Coordinates of C-alpha atoms in Angstrom, one line a residue:
H25 CA -0.1 0.0 0.1
T26 CA 2.7 2.5 0.5
A27 CA 5.3 1.4 -2.1
N28 CA 4.4 4.2 -4.9
Y29 CA 2.3 6.9 -3.5
R30 CA 4.5 9.7 -4.3
G31 CA 3.6 11.1 -7.4
R32 CA -0.1 9.7 -8.1
P33 CA -3.5 10.0 -7.3
L34 CA -4.5 8.1 -4.2
H35 CA -8.2 6.7 -3.0
I36 CA -8.6 8.5 0.5
L37 CA -11.3 8.5 3.0
Y38 CA -12.0 11.6 5.0
L39 CA -14.4 10.4 8.2
H40 CA -15.6 13.1 10.6
R41 CA -18.3 13.1 13.2
T42 CA -19.8 16.2 13.3
Q43 CA -23.0 18.0 11.2
G44 CA -20.4 19.2 8.5
H45 CA -21.9 23.2 9.5
G46 CA -20.3 26.3 10.6
V47 CA -17.0 26.5 11.1
E48 CA -16.1 22.9 11.0
A49 CA -17.8 22.9 7.1
V50 CA -15.1 25.1 6.2
H51 CA -12.2 23.5 7.5
I52 CA -13.6 19.5 6.4
W53 CA -13.8 20.6 3.1
G54 CA -11.1 22.9 2.8
I55 CA -8.5 20.6 3.1
A56 CA -11.3 17.9 1.5
N57 CA -11.1 20.0 -1.9
G58 CA -7.0 21.0 -0.9
L59 CA -6.9 17.1 -2.0
K60 CA -8.9 16.7 -4.3
N61 CA -7.0 19.9 -6.1
L62 CA -3.9 17.9 -5.5
G63 CA -5.5 15.0 -7.8
H64 CA -6.9 12.6 -5.3
D65 CA -10.1 10.7 -5.1
V66 CA -11.4 11.7 -2.0
M67 CA -14.7 10.7 -0.3
V68 CA -16.0 12.2 2.8
V69 CA -18.1 9.7 5.3
S70 CA -20.0 11.1 8.0
P71 CA -23.3 11.2 10.0
A72 CA -26.7 11.2 8.6
G73 CA -28.1 14.5 7.9
A74 CA -24.6 15.9 7.8
H75 CA -23.9 17.9 4.2
R76 CA -22.2 15.2 1.9
E77 CA -20.8 17.9 -0.2
Q78 CA -19.4 21.4 0.5
P79 CA -22.5 23.5 0.9
R80 CA -23.0 26.1 -1.5
R81 CA -23.4 28.3 1.7
A82 CA -21.9 28.1 5.3
E83 CA -25.3 28.0 7.9
S84 CA -25.4 31.4 10.5
K85 CA -25.9 30.4 14.0
A86 CA -29.8 31.4 13.0
A87 CA -29.8 28.9 10.5
E88 CA -28.4 26.3 12.0
S89 CA -31.0 27.1 14.9
K90 CA -34.1 25.7 12.4
R91 CA -32.6 22.2 13.1
P92 CA -34.5 21.7 16.3
L93 CA -34.3 18.0 16.8
F94 CA -30.4 18.0 16.5
T95 CA -30.3 21.5 18.4
F96 CA -32.7 20.6 21.6
I97 CA -30.8 16.9 21.6
S98 CA -26.9 18.8 21.9
K99 CA -27.9 21.1 24.4
H100 CA -30.1 19.1 26.7
T101 CA -29.3 15.4 26.3
P102 CA -27.5 14.4 30.1
E103 CA -23.8 14.6 29.3
I104 CA -23.7 10.8 30.3
V105 CA -26.1 9.7 27.9
F106 CA -24.6 12.0 25.0
E107 CA -21.1 10.1 25.7
L108 CA -22.5 6.6 25.2
A109 CA -24.2 7.7 22.0
E110 CA -20.5 8.9 20.7
I111 CA -19.6 5.4 21.9
A112 CA -22.4 4.2 19.9
Y113 CA -22.0 5.7 16.9
N114 CA -19.0 3.8 16.2
F115 CA -21.3 1.1 15.1
F116 CA -22.6 3.3 12.5
A117 CA -19.2 4.8 11.5
W118 CA -18.2 1.1 10.6
R119 CA -21.0 0.9 8.3
G120 CA -20.0 3.7 6.6
L121 CA -16.8 3.2 6.1
K122 CA -17.3 -0.8 5.0
K123 CA -20.5 1.0 2.3
S124 CA -17.9 3.8 1.2
V125 CA -14.8 0.9 -0.2
A126 CA -17.3 -1.4 -1.8
D127 CA -16.2 -0.6 -5.1
R128 CA -13.0 1.3 -4.0
N129 CA -9.0 0.6 -3.6
V130 CA -8.8 3.1 -0.3
E131 CA -5.3 3.6 0.3
C132 CA -5.6 5.9 2.7
L133 CA -8.0 7.0 5.7
Y134 CA -8.5 10.9 6.8
E135 CA -9.7 11.3 10.2
R136 CA -10.8 14.3 11.7
Y137 CA -11.1 13.3 16.1
A138 CA -13.6 13.2 18.1
I139 CA -13.6 12.1 21.3
F140 CA -14.6 8.0 22.0
A141 CA -13.8 7.8 17.7
V142 CA -12.2 4.5 17.4
A143 CA -14.3 3.1 14.1
G144 CA -11.6 4.5 12.0
A145 CA -8.8 3.2 13.7
L146 CA -10.1 0.0 14.0
F147 CA -10.8 0.2 10.3
A148 CA -7.3 1.2 9.4
R149 CA -6.1 -1.7 10.9
R150 CA -8.2 -4.1 9.3
R151 CA -7.6 -2.9 5.9
R152 CA -4.2 -2.6 6.5
I153 CA -4.0 1.0 5.2
P154 CA -2.2 4.4 6.9
L155 CA -4.2 6.7 9.2
L156 CA -3.8 10.1 9.6
L157 CA -5.2 11.6 12.5
E158 CA -6.3 15.5 12.6
V159 CA -6.5 17.0 15.8
N160 CA -8.2 19.9 16.8
Y161 CA -8.3 19.1 21.1
T162 CA -8.1 16.3 23.4
S163 CA -10.7 14.5 26.1
M164 CA -8.3 16.9 27.6
S165 CA -9.0 20.3 26.7
P166 CA -11.6 23.0 27.9
L167 CA -14.2 22.5 25.2
V168 CA -17.6 24.5 25.3
R169 CA -19.8 21.4 26.1
K170 CA -18.4 20.2 29.7
R171 CA -17.8 16.5 30.0
S172 CA -18.8 13.7 33.0
R173 CA -16.7 13.0 35.3
L174 CA -17.6 9.3 35.2
L175 CA -16.5 8.6 31.4
L176 CA -13.4 11.4 31.4
P177 CA -11.1 8.1 32.2
L178 CA -11.8 6.1 29.7
A179 CA -12.2 9.1 27.2
R180 CA -8.0 9.4 28.1
R181 CA -7.6 5.8 27.7
V182 CA -9.4 5.8 24.5
D183 CA -7.3 8.5 23.2
A184 CA -4.4 7.1 24.2
W185 CA -5.2 3.8 22.6
L186 CA -6.0 6.3 19.2
F187 CA -2.8 8.4 18.8
R188 CA -0.9 4.7 19.1
S189 CA -3.1 3.1 16.8
A190 CA -2.6 6.4 14.2
T191 CA -0.6 6.1 11.4
A192 CA 0.2 9.9 11.7
I193 CA -0.8 12.7 13.9
V194 CA -1.8 16.6 12.9
V195 CA -2.0 19.0 14.9
V196 CA -3.1 22.5 14.4
S197 CA -0.9 24.3 17.3
S198 CA 2.2 23.3 19.4
Y199 CA 0.5 23.0 22.3
L200 CA -1.4 20.2 21.2
R201 CA 1.7 18.9 20.0
D202 CA 3.6 19.1 23.2
Q203 CA 0.4 17.4 25.5
L204 CA 0.5 14.2 22.7
A205 CA 4.2 13.9 23.5
T206 CA 4.1 14.6 27.3
E207 CA 0.8 12.9 29.1
Y208 CA 0.2 10.7 26.2
G209 CA 3.6 9.8 25.3
V210 CA 3.2 10.1 21.7
P211 CA 6.7 10.0 20.1
P212 CA 7.0 13.9 18.8
D213 CA 8.3 12.9 15.3
K214 CA 4.8 11.7 14.7
I215 CA 3.4 14.4 15.1
L216 CA 3.1 17.4 12.6
V217 CA 1.9 21.0 13.2
V218 CA -0.3 22.2 11.5
P219 CA -2.3 25.5 12.1
N220 CA -5.7 26.0 10.7
A221 CA -5.6 27.9 6.7
A222 CA -8.3 30.5 4.7
D223 CA -8.8 29.9 1.3
P224 CA -6.8 32.8 -1.1
Q225 CA -9.3 33.1 -3.5
T226 CA -12.3 33.1 -2.0
F227 CA -10.8 35.6 1.0
H228 CA -9.0 38.1 -1.7
P229 CA -7.9 42.1 -1.4
A230 CA -9.5 42.5 -4.7
I231 CA -12.9 41.4 -3.0
A232 CA -15.5 44.2 -2.6
P233 CA -16.4 45.7 0.8
V234 CA -19.6 46.4 1.8
A235 CA -20.4 49.9 1.8
E236 CA -22.1 50.6 5.3
I237 CA -23.5 48.7 8.4
G238 CA -25.9 50.2 10.4
G239 CA -26.1 53.6 8.1
V240 CA -23.1 54.2 8.8
V241 CA -20.8 54.8 5.2
L242 CA -17.7 53.1 5.7
A243 CA -15.7 54.4 3.2
H244 CA -12.3 56.5 4.3
K245 CA -12.9 55.7 7.9
K246 CA -10.3 53.7 9.9
I247 CA -12.0 49.7 11.0
I248 CA -10.9 47.9 13.9
G249 CA -12.8 44.3 13.2
F250 CA -13.7 41.6 15.0
V251 CA -15.7 38.3 13.9
G252 CA -16.4 35.2 15.7
S253 CA -19.0 34.5 18.5
F254 CA -20.0 36.8 21.5
T255 CA -19.1 34.7 24.3
P256 CA -16.7 34.7 27.2
W257 CA -13.9 33.2 25.9
H258 CA -13.4 35.6 22.7
G259 CA -13.1 38.8 25.4
L260 CA -14.9 40.9 23.5
S261 CA -15.4 43.2 26.6
L262 CA -11.7 43.8 26.6
F263 CA -12.5 45.0 23.4
V264 CA -14.6 47.4 23.9
D265 CA -12.2 48.2 27.0
A266 CA -9.2 48.8 24.6
F267 CA -11.3 50.5 21.9
K268 CA -12.3 53.0 24.4
L269 CA -9.0 54.0 24.5
V270 CA -8.3 54.0 20.3
A271 CA -11.6 56.5 19.7
K272 CA -10.0 59.2 22.1
N273 CA -6.7 59.4 19.4
H274 CA -8.7 58.3 16.3
P275 CA -11.9 60.1 15.8
D276 CA -12.7 58.7 12.4
A277 CA -11.7 55.1 14.0
F278 CA -14.8 52.7 14.4
A279 CA -15.1 49.1 15.9
V280 CA -17.2 46.7 13.9
L281 CA -18.4 43.4 16.0
V282 CA -19.2 40.6 13.3
G283 CA -21.4 37.7 15.1
D284 CA -23.1 37.2 17.7
G285 CA -23.9 35.3 21.1
P286 CA -24.8 35.6 24.3
Q287 CA -22.6 38.3 25.6
R288 CA -24.5 40.6 23.2
K289 CA -26.4 42.6 25.1
E290 CA -23.9 43.2 27.9
I291 CA -21.4 44.4 25.5
E292 CA -23.9 46.7 23.8
R293 CA -24.8 47.9 27.1
Q294 CA -20.6 48.3 28.4
V295 CA -20.7 50.4 24.3
A296 CA -23.5 52.6 25.2
A297 CA -22.1 53.2 29.3
Y298 CA -18.4 54.4 27.4
G299 CA -20.8 57.1 24.8
L300 CA -19.3 54.8 22.0
A301 CA -22.8 53.8 20.6
E302 CA -22.3 55.4 17.2
R303 CA -19.0 54.2 16.1
V304 CA -19.2 50.6 17.1
L305 CA -21.2 48.4 14.7
F306 CA -22.6 45.3 15.4
T307 CA -24.0 43.1 12.3
G308 CA -25.4 40.3 13.3
N309 CA -24.7 37.0 12.2
I310 CA -23.3 37.0 8.7
G311 CA -22.9 33.3 6.3
H312 CA -19.7 32.6 5.5
D313 CA -19.9 33.4 1.6
Q314 CA -20.2 36.7 2.3
L315 CA -18.2 37.5 5.6
M316 CA -15.2 38.1 3.0
H317 CA -17.5 41.1 2.4
Y318 CA -17.2 42.6 5.7
V319 CA -13.6 41.6 6.5
A320 CA -13.0 43.6 3.5
T321 CA -14.0 46.7 5.3
F322 CA -11.6 46.6 7.7
S323 CA -8.0 48.1 8.6
I324 CA -6.9 45.7 11.4
G325 CA -8.5 42.4 12.3
V326 CA -8.5 41.3 16.0
M327 CA -8.7 38.3 18.0
P328 CA -9.1 40.3 21.3
D329 CA -8.6 36.5 23.6
S330 CA -8.0 33.0 22.8
N331 CA -7.3 30.2 24.3
E332 CA -4.2 27.7 24.9
Y333 CA -5.1 25.4 22.1
G334 CA -6.9 26.5 19.3
S335 CA -6.4 28.0 16.2
P336 CA -8.9 30.5 15.5
M337 CA -9.8 30.4 11.6
K338 CA -10.4 33.8 11.7
I339 CA -6.8 34.9 11.5
F340 CA -6.2 33.6 8.8
E341 CA -9.3 35.2 7.3
Y342 CA -8.0 38.2 8.0
M343 CA -4.5 38.0 6.6
A344 CA -5.9 36.3 3.5
L345 CA -7.4 39.6 2.6
G346 CA -4.7 42.2 3.4
K347 CA -5.4 42.8 7.2
P348 CA -2.5 43.0 9.4
V349 CA -3.6 41.0 12.7
V350 CA -3.3 41.9 16.3
V351 CA -3.2 39.2 18.6
P352 CA -2.9 38.0 22.3
D353 CA 0.2 36.2 23.4
Y354 CA -1.0 32.7 22.8
G355 CA 1.1 29.5 21.6
P356 CA -1.4 28.9 18.5
L357 CA -1.4 32.4 17.6
R358 CA 2.4 32.4 17.7
D359 CA 2.8 29.6 15.1
A360 CA 0.4 32.1 12.7
V361 CA 1.6 35.2 13.4
T362 CA 5.3 36.8 13.8
D363 CA 5.1 40.1 15.9
G364 CA 6.0 43.1 13.9
C365 CA 5.4 41.1 10.8
E366 CA 2.0 40.1 9.5
G367 CA 0.7 41.9 13.3
K368 CA 1.2 42.5 16.1
I369 CA 0.7 40.6 19.2
F370 CA -0.3 42.2 23.2
R371 CA 0.2 40.9 26.2
R372 CA -2.9 38.8 27.0
K373 CA -5.8 39.9 29.0
D374 CA -4.4 43.8 29.0
A375 CA -6.7 46.4 27.1
Q376 CA -3.9 48.9 27.3
A377 CA -1.5 46.8 25.4
L378 CA -4.0 45.6 22.8
A379 CA -5.2 49.6 22.5
S380 CA -1.3 50.4 21.7
C381 CA -0.9 47.7 19.1
I382 CA -4.3 49.1 17.8
D383 CA -2.9 52.7 17.9
A384 CA 0.5 52.1 16.4
Y385 CA -0.7 50.6 13.3
L386 CA -3.8 53.4 12.8
S387 CA -0.7 55.9 13.6
D388 CA 1.6 54.2 10.8
P389 CA -0.6 54.1 7.8
G390 CA 2.7 53.0 6.0
A391 CA 3.2 50.1 8.6
L392 CA 0.2 48.9 8.1
A393 CA -0.1 48.5 4.6
E394 CA 3.2 46.9 5.1
A395 CA 1.8 44.1 7.4
G396 CA -1.4 43.8 5.4
K397 CA 1.0 42.6 2.3
K398 CA 3.2 40.1 4.5
A399 CA 0.0 38.4 6.2
R400 CA -1.4 38.1 2.1
A401 CA 1.7 36.6 1.5
S402 CA 1.8 34.5 4.7
V403 CA -1.7 33.0 3.5
A404 CA -1.2 32.5 0.2
T405 CA 2.2 30.6 0.2
K406 CA 1.7 28.4 3.2
F407 CA -1.6 29.3 5.8
N408 CA -4.3 27.9 2.6
W409 CA -5.8 24.6 2.5
Q410 CA -4.3 23.0 -0.6
A411 CA -0.9 23.7 1.4
N412 CA -2.0 22.2 4.6
A413 CA -3.3 19.6 2.6
E414 CA -0.4 19.0 0.8
R415 CA 1.6 18.9 4.0
S416 CA -0.3 16.6 5.4
L417 CA -0.3 13.4 3.1
N418 CA 2.9 13.9 2.3
F419 CA 4.0 13.4 6.5
V420 CA 1.6 10.1 6.4
I421 CA 3.2 9.0 3.3
S422 CA 6.5 9.3 5.0
K423 CA 5.6 7.9 8.4
A424 CA 3.9 5.0 6.3
K425 CA 7.1 4.5 4.6
S426 CA 9.1 4.0 7.4
H427 CA 7.0 0.9 8.7

């Protein structure tokens, strides 16, 4: 199976256990299409009800809420029941894999890691094909959905077995690489760090920006922008604190917040209390197929806060559109941004430091433009889905050949 991989098309199965919506869909189809663009045959194996082909329009939160049964089950099922369902899903994943290879000589399995997901590893072992495991988190990660304590020890043991079983592992951050090496004993040379990416054709500097938001004409204004959910871990309150400082020095500066979420009312109240209601613009949720027109209005793209393990996709989409980025000092962001090159890195949780980075760019149009060019070049040459797909596939090929 491994003798003549390089230089010829491969038959690849891509296995995931998501509904294939939102940001997950962007990642899944970015990699799948990247592999296809390299000439490989790719079949996606996913749960019933998930998109079986790339959706023409990425769903917003409002659109997702129209899937009442899935949403209700996800939000209200007790954790232990939800986790038992995750374990049971292995049966359906196995059936889907067997059905998918009925008339194919499958040569590689690319799997997006999920807690308790073992069907892919068992299938790859039985078929004697390489398993490339993409890891965006582990059972030890502080996820939005809390895990039950009862099954957590089992989840960690399953993780350890799965990581041992994979031929090669790609992780989205150096933090996850180090965690797999120290906590699970995975040999470091079996792990490749491949941060998230953007599509440089979809997110291109020539994209036309929207002309106005909320009745405010954006031309000739300095726009400090954010895209994402209004949740505590994204640090929007910190962003508003920083913008209050920026607004004093730059009367033509506006903040544009693209997204929605549970903290929106709280953020709106904070904006009003600071007397910034006319200078902080809220767009609500925007479908991914329209997002680039809003990011195109930005002068600077900001990530106010993040976490230790995740690789925020929005950063790469800002950069693809030629926007300098200002990001907090977390390892996954340092994997993608060099301070003073594609953007600036500020001391995390520090509104004054964030404001100083923004102010430095707004006060120096030449530096802002140069950083934007470097940001675009970084995505065009490195942080794009086809490059990620190629690096990942070459890595698993090299590991398969060495065994």
